[in-house]
Tab-separated table of C-alpha atoms in Angstrom:
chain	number	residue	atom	x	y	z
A	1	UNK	CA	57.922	133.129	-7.018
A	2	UNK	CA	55.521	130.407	-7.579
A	3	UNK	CA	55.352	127.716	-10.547
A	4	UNK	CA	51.434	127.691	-10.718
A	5	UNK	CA	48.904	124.980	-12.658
A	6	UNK	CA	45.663	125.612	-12.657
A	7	UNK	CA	43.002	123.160	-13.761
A	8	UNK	CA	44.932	121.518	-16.500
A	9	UNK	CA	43.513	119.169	-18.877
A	10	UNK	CA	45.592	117.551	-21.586
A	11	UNK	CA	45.626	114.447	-23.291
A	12	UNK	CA	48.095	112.563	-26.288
A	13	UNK	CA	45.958	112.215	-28.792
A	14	UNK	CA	42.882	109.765	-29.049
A	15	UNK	CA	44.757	108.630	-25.638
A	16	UNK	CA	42.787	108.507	-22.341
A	17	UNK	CA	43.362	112.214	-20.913
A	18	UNK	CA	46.098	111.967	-19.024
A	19	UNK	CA	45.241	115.529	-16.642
A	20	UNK	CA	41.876	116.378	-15.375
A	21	UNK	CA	41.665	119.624	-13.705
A	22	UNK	CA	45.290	119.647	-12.409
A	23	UNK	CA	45.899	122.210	-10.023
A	24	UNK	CA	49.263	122.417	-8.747
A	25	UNK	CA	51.282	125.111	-6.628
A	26	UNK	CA	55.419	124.877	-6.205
A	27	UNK	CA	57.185	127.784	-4.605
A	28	UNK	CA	59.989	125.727	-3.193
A	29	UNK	CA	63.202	126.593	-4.631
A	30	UNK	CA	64.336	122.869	-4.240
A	31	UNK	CA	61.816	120.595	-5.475
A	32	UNK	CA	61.500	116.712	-6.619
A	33	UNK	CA	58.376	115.563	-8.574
A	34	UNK	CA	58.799	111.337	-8.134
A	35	UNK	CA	56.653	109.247	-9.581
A	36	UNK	CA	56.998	105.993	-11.466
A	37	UNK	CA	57.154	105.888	-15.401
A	38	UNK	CA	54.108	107.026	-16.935
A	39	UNK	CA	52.934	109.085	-14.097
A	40	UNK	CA	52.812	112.506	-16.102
A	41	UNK	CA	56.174	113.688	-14.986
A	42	UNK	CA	57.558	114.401	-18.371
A	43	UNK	CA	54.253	115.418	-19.740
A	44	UNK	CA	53.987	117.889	-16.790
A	45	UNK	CA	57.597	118.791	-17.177
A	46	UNK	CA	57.118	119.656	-20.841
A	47	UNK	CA	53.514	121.920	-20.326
A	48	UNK	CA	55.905	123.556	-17.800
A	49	UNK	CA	58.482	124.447	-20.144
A	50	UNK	CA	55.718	125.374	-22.737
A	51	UNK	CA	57.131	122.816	-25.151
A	52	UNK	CA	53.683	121.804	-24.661
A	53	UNK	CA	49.833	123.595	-24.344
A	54	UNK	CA	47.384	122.304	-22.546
A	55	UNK	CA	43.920	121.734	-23.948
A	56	UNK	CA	42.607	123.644	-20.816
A	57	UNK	CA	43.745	125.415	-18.036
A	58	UNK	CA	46.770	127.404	-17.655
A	59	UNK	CA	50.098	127.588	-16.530
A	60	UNK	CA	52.287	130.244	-14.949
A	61	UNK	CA	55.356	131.384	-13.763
A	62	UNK	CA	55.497	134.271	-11.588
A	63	UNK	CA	52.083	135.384	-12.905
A	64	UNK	CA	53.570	134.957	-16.706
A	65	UNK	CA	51.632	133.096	-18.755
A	66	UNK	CA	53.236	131.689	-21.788
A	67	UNK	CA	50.051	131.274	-23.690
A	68	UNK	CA	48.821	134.894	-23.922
A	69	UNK	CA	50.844	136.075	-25.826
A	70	UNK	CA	54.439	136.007	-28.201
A	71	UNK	CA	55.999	138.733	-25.775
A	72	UNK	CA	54.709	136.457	-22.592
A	73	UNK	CA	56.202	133.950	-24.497
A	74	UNK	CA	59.699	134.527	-24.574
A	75	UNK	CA	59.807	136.222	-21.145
A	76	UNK	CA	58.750	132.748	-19.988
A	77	UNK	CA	61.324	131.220	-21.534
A	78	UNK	CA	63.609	133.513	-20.997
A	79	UNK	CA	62.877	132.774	-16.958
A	80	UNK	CA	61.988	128.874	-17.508
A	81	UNK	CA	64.671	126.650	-18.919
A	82	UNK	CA	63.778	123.511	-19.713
A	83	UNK	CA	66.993	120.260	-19.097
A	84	UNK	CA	65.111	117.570	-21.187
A	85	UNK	CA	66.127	113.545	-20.057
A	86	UNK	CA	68.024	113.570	-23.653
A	87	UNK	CA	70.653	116.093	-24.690
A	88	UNK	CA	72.065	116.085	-27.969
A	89	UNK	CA	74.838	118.277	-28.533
A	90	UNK	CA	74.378	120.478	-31.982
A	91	UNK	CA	77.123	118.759	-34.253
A	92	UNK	CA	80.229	120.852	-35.169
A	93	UNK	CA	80.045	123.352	-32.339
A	94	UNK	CA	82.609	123.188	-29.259
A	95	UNK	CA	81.094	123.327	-25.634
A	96	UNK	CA	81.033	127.043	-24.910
A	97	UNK	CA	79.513	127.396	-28.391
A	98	UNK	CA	76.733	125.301	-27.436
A	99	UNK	CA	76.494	127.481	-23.947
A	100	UNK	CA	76.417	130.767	-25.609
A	101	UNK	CA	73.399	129.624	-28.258
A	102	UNK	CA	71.683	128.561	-25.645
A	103	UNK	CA	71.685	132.045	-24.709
A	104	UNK	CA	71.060	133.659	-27.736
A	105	UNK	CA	68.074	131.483	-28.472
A	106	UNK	CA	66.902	133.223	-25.243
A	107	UNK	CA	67.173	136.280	-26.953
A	108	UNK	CA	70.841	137.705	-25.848
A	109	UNK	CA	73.098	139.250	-27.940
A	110	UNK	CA	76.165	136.901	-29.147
A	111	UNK	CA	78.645	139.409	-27.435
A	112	UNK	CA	76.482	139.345	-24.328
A	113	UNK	CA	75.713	134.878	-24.700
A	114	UNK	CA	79.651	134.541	-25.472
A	115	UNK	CA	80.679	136.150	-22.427
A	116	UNK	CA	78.031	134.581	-19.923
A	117	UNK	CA	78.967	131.250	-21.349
A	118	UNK	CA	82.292	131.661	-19.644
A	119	UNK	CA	81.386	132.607	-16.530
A	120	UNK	CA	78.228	129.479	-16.741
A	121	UNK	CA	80.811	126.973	-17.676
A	122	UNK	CA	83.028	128.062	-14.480
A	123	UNK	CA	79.598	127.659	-12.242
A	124	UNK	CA	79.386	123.832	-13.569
A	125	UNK	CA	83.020	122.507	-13.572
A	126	UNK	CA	83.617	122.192	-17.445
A	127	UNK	CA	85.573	125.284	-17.911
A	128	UNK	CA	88.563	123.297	-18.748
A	129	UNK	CA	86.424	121.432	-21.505
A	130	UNK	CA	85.823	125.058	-23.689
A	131	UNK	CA	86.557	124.123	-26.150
A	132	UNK	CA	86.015	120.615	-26.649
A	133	UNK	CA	83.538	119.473	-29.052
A	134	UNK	CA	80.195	118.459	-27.805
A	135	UNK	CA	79.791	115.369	-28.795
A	136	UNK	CA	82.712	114.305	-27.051
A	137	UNK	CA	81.444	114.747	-23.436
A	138	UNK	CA	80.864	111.957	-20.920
A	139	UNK	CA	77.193	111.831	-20.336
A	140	UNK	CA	77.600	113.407	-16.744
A	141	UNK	CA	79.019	116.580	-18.693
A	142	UNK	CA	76.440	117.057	-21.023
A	143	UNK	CA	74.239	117.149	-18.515
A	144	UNK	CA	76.208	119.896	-16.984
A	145	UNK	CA	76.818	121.594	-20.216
A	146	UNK	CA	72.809	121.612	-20.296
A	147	UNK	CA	72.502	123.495	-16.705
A	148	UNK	CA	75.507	125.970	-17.957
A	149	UNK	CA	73.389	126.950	-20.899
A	150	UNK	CA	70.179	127.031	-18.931
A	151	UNK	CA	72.493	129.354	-16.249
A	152	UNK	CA	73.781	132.091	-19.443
A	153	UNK	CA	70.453	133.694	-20.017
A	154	UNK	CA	70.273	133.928	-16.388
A	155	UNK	CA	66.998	131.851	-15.534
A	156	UNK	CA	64.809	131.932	-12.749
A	157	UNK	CA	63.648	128.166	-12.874
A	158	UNK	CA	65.356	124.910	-13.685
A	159	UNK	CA	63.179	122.222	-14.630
A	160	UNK	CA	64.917	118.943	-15.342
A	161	UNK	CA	63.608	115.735	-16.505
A	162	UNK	CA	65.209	112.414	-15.068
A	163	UNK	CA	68.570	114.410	-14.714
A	164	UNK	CA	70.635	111.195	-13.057
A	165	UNK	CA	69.206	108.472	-15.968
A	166	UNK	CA	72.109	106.277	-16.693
A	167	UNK	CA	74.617	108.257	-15.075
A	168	UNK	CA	77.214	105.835	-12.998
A	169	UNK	CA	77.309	106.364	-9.199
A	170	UNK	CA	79.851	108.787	-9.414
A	171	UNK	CA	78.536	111.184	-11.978
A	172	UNK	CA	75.320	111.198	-9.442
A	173	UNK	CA	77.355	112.287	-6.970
A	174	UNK	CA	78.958	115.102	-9.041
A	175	UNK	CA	75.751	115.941	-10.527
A	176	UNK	CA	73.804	116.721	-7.251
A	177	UNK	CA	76.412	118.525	-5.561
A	178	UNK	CA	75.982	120.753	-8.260
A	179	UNK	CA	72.210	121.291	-8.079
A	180	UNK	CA	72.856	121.142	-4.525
A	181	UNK	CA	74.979	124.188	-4.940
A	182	UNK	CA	72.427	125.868	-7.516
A	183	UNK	CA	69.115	125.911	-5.512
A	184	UNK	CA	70.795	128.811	-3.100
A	185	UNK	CA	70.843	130.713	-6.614
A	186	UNK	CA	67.780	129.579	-9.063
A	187	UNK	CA	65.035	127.365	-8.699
A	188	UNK	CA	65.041	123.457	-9.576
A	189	UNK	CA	62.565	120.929	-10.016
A	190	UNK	CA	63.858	117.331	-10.927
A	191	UNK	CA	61.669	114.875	-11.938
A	192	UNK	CA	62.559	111.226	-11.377
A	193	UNK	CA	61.249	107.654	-10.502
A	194	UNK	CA	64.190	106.558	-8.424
A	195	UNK	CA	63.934	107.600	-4.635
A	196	UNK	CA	67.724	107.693	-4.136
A	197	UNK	CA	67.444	110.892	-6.152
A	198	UNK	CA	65.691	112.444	-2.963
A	199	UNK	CA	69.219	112.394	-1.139
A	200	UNK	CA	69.582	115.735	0.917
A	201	UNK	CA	69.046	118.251	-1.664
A	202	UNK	CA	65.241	118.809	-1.987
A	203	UNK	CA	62.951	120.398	0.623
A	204	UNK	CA	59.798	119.886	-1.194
A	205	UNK	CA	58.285	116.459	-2.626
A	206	UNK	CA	55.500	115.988	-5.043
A	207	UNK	CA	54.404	112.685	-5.499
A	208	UNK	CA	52.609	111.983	-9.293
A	209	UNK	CA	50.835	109.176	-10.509
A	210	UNK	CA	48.757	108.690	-13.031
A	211	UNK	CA	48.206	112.101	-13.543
A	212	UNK	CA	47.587	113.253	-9.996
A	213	UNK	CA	49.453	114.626	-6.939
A	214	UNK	CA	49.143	112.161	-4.538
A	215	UNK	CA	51.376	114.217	-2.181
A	216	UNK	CA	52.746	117.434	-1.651
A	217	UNK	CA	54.908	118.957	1.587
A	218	UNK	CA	58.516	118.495	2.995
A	219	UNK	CA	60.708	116.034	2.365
A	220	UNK	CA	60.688	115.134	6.374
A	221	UNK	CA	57.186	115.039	5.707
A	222	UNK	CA	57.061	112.803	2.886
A	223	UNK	CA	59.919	110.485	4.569
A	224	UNK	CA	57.484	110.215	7.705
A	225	UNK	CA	54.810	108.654	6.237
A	226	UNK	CA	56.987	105.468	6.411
A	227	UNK	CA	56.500	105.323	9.690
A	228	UNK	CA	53.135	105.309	10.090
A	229	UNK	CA	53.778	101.941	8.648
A	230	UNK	CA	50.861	99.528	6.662
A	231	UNK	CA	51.470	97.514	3.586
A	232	UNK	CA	53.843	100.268	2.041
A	233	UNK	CA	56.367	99.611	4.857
A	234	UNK	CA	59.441	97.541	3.913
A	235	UNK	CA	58.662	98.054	0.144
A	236	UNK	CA	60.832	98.687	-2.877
A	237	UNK	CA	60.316	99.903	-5.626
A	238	UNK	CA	60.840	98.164	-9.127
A	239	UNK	CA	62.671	100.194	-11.990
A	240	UNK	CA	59.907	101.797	-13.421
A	241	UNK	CA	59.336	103.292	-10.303
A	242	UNK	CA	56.198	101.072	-8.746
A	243	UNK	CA	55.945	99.041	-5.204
A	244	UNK	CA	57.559	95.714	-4.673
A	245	UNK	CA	57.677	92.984	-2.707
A	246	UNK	CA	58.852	93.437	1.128
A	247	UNK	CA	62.574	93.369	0.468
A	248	UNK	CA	64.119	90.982	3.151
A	249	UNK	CA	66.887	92.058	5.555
A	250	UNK	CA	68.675	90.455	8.672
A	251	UNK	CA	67.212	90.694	12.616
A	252	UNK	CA	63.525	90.813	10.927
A	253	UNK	CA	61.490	88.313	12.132
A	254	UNK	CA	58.982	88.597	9.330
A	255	UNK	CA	61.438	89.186	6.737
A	256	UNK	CA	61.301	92.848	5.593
A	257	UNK	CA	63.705	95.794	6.518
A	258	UNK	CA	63.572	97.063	9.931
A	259	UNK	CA	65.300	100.603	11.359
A	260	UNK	CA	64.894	103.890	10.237
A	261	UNK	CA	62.044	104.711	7.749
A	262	UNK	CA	62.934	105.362	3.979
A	263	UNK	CA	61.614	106.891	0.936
A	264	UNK	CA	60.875	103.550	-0.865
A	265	UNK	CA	58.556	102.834	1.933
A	266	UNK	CA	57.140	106.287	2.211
A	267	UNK	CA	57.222	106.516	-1.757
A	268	UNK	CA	55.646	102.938	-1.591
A	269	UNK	CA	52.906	103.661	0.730
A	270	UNK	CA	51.259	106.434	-1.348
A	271	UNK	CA	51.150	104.271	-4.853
A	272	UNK	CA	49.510	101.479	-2.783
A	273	UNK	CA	46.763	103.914	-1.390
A	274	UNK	CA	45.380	104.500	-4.638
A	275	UNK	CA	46.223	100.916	-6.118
């Protein structure tokens, strides 16, 4: 199954169009789209949750196409879920009640969303937390709350927008273990600026910026293109997510990190190419 764009044009607006004839292919079931801020991730995040149409082109999810149609529609979304950067819990209803709408906005029956909230609560570690109210999670467990609701109505594709923003160390940790856990089970694409994110989960990396794939292929892939070395070698990036200066470290003789080749150097090298 295959998350397919196909010459996409879209723009904000009287705003400079943002997408030109994106055409994009991802049929990895553990993906990360990096790219610094105002790359297009979110934007291309959103037209893939059909929270928003493009002005041309098309998207599709295993051959679904959201646009033709209100049955197409809602079999999208009932395969797509969509794990926005922000979640706000709906005030007055306890965790699992949250869970189970999320499944009867998909279309489930409350009998059928109540009882697959219990068993999608289990999956992400908050079972305990039932029947707490929502607004009282940490901001780790909301973001797990999210995925349980996106795993009641039984969806074939995760999509989640800057998942680990302002989460401490530890709730990282949690958090991707989870979707570690979750890509032997449903698809997930993460979008994100920070290159820590890359970790171990993903197999697939799709480099954006401004508004175009400036790589696609394997994460050992992506991670080798440090070595090849050039100005991107030794770089950081800065927290929006663009190239810095060489970041010093010890037994360099010109001052940059030496040893084994990382993803802010790999990451760095393709923004520079088209800089």
């Amino acid at each position: 199954m295959a998350l397919e764009f196909q010459r996409i044009e879209f723009q904000y607006g009287r705003k400079a169009r943002l997408f030109t004839g994106l055409d994009l292919r991802i049929d990895n079931p553990a993906t990360v789209l990096l790219g610094p801020n105002g790359a297009g991730k979110s934007t291309l995040m959103a037209l893939a949750a059909s929270q928003l149409s493009p002005h041309r082109g098309s998207v599709g999810w295993h051959g679904v196409n959201p646009a033709a149609g209100a049955g197409d529609r809602a079999a999208y979304r009932r395969a797509v879920a969509w794990l926005p950067q922000q979640i706000t819990p709906v005030p007055g209803l306890s965790v699992r009640e949250q869970v189970a709408y999320c499944g009867w906005l998909k279309g489930m029956s409350r009998a059928a969303a109540w009882q697959a909230s219990a068993v999608a609560l289990a999956r992400v570690g908050l079972r305990e937390l039932a029947d707490r109210p929502g607004h009282r999670l940490s901001g780790g467990q909301l973001r797990r709350m999210g995925i349980a609701g996106c795993l009641a109505h039984h969806s074939e594709l995760i999509l989640m927008d800057e998942p680990t923003a302002g989460l401490d160390p530890t709730q990282r940790a949690v958090f991707r273990a989870l979707v570690e856990e979750l890509t032997s089970e449903v698809n997930v694409i993460v979008s994100t600026h920070q290159t820590e994110d890359l970790a171990g989960t993903y197999r697939q990396v799709v480099v954006l910026d401004r508004g175009q794939v400036r790589f696609q292929g394997a994460t050992e892939e992506f991670h080798a293109l440090a070595a090849e070395g050039g100005p991107g070698a030794g770089r950081g990036t800065d927290g929006s997510g663009r190239p810095t200066a060489a970041v010093p470290g010890p037994g360099s003789g010109t001052g940059t990190v030496t040893g084994a080749p990382s993803a802010e150097a790999a990451y760095a090298r393709l923004i520079e190419r088209e800089t």
